[in-house]
Amino acid sequence: YNFFRPHTALGGRMPAEAAGICVEGKDRVRTLLEAAAA
């Protein structure tokens, strides 16, 4: 949940963006899990 919310310490970016993980689309959690499983 917090991986996809903007964070002030990261300049308004999501932690996923700061880590270089592409999480686009409606189901961002699924996208993240699929990337982790690959």
Tab-separated table of N, CA and C in Angstrom:
chain	number	residue	atom	x	y	z
A	1	TYR	N	0.829	-1.196	0.000
A	1	TYR	CA	0.000	0.000	0.000
A	1	TYR	C	0.869	1.254	0.000
A	2	ASN	N	1.775	1.381	0.932
A	2	ASN	CA	2.605	2.582	1.015
A	2	ASN	C	3.624	2.666	-0.118
A	3	PHE	N	3.850	1.564	-0.804
A	3	PHE	CA	4.792	1.551	-1.914
A	3	PHE	C	4.272	2.363	-3.091
A	4	PHE	N	2.956	2.615	-3.106
A	4	PHE	CA	2.313	3.280	-4.234
A	4	PHE	C	1.784	4.663	-3.900
A	5	ARG	N	2.046	5.162	-2.713
A	5	ARG	CA	1.574	6.492	-2.319
A	5	ARG	C	2.733	7.477	-2.347
A	6	PRO	N	2.500	8.678	-2.824
A	6	PRO	CA	3.561	9.690	-2.838
A	6	PRO	C	4.097	9.958	-1.432
A	7	HIS	N	5.397	10.173	-1.329
A	7	HIS	CA	6.055	10.377	-0.043
A	7	HIS	C	6.807	11.702	-0.077
A	8	THR	N	6.631	12.522	0.949
A	8	THR	CA	7.268	13.840	0.970
A	8	THR	C	8.789	13.742	1.026
A	9	ALA	N	9.332	12.750	1.709
A	9	ALA	CA	10.783	12.606	1.802
A	9	ALA	C	11.407	12.218	0.460
A	10	LEU	N	10.577	11.744	-0.462
A	10	LEU	CA	11.065	11.357	-1.785
A	10	LEU	C	10.686	12.387	-2.839
A	11	GLY	N	10.380	13.582	-2.386
A	11	GLY	CA	10.023	14.660	-3.306
A	11	GLY	C	8.679	14.451	-3.980
A	12	GLY	N	7.763	13.796	-3.297
A	12	GLY	CA	6.438	13.555	-3.859
A	12	GLY	C	6.358	12.321	-4.741
A	13	ARG	N	7.476	11.612	-4.877
A	13	ARG	CA	7.468	10.389	-5.690
A	13	ARG	C	7.023	9.208	-4.844
A	14	MET	N	6.550	8.176	-5.527
A	14	MET	CA	6.197	6.938	-4.837
A	14	MET	C	7.482	6.155	-4.577
A	15	PRO	N	7.553	5.400	-3.478
A	15	PRO	CA	8.735	4.575	-3.235
A	15	PRO	C	9.058	3.636	-4.403
A	16	ALA	N	8.040	3.132	-5.077
A	16	ALA	CA	8.283	2.269	-6.240
A	16	ALA	C	9.033	3.031	-7.329
A	17	GLU	N	8.647	4.278	-7.567
A	17	GLU	CA	9.339	5.103	-8.563
A	17	GLU	C	10.774	5.357	-8.138
A	18	ALA	N	10.984	5.648	-6.867
A	18	ALA	CA	12.329	5.919	-6.365
A	18	ALA	C	13.228	4.692	-6.505
A	19	ALA	N	12.633	3.501	-6.425
A	19	ALA	CA	13.388	2.260	-6.562
A	19	ALA	C	13.563	1.855	-8.023
A	20	GLY	N	12.940	2.610	-8.944
A	20	GLY	CA	13.067	2.309	-10.362
A	20	GLY	C	12.146	1.206	-10.838
A	21	ILE	N	11.067	0.964	-10.103
A	21	ILE	CA	10.114	-0.082	-10.463
A	21	ILE	C	8.926	0.553	-11.171
A	22	CYS	N	8.620	0.073	-12.362
A	22	CYS	CA	7.496	0.591	-13.140
A	22	CYS	C	6.208	-0.069	-12.650
A	23	VAL	N	5.306	0.731	-12.118
A	23	VAL	CA	4.038	0.208	-11.601
A	23	VAL	C	2.887	1.009	-12.190
A	24	GLU	N	2.586	0.749	-13.453
A	24	GLU	CA	1.522	1.464	-14.141
A	24	GLU	C	0.279	0.590	-14.231
A	25	GLY	N	-0.826	1.215	-14.579
A	25	GLY	CA	-2.070	0.496	-14.781
A	25	GLY	C	-2.984	0.587	-13.577
A	26	LYS	N	-4.147	-0.036	-13.714
A	26	LYS	CA	-5.143	0.023	-12.644
A	26	LYS	C	-4.748	-0.819	-11.440
A	27	ASP	N	-4.174	-2.006	-11.689
A	27	ASP	CA	-3.846	-2.926	-10.599
A	27	ASP	C	-2.341	-2.904	-10.348
A	28	ARG	N	-1.896	-1.872	-9.656
A	28	ARG	CA	-0.454	-1.686	-9.439
A	28	ARG	C	0.136	-2.763	-8.543
A	29	VAL	N	-0.637	-3.271	-7.597
A	29	VAL	CA	-0.134	-4.330	-6.720
A	29	VAL	C	0.154	-5.581	-7.541
A	30	ARG	N	-0.749	-5.926	-8.434
A	30	ARG	CA	-0.537	-7.101	-9.283
A	30	ARG	C	0.696	-6.920	-10.166
A	31	THR	N	0.858	-5.730	-10.737
A	31	THR	CA	2.022	-5.443	-11.569
A	31	THR	C	3.306	-5.636	-10.776
A	32	LEU	N	3.325	-5.144	-9.546
A	32	LEU	CA	4.505	-5.292	-8.693
A	32	LEU	C	4.781	-6.759	-8.383
A	33	LEU	N	3.747	-7.517	-8.054
A	33	LEU	CA	3.924	-8.935	-7.738
A	33	LEU	C	4.394	-9.728	-8.951
A	34	GLU	N	3.870	-9.411	-10.120
A	34	GLU	CA	4.310	-10.097	-11.334
A	34	GLU	C	5.771	-9.784	-11.639
A	35	ALA	N	6.185	-8.551	-11.417
A	35	ALA	CA	7.583	-8.177	-11.647
A	35	ALA	C	8.501	-8.882	-10.651
A	36	ALA	N	8.038	-9.042	-9.422
A	36	ALA	CA	8.847	-9.708	-8.401
A	36	ALA	C	8.984	-11.201	-8.690
A	37	ALA	N	7.957	-11.785	-9.292
A	37	ALA	CA	7.973	-13.218	-9.580
A	37	ALA	C	8.778	-13.553	-10.835
A	38	ALA	N	9.044	-12.567	-11.655
A	38	ALA	CA	9.748	-12.815	-12.927
A	38	ALA	C	11.229	-13.020	-12.725
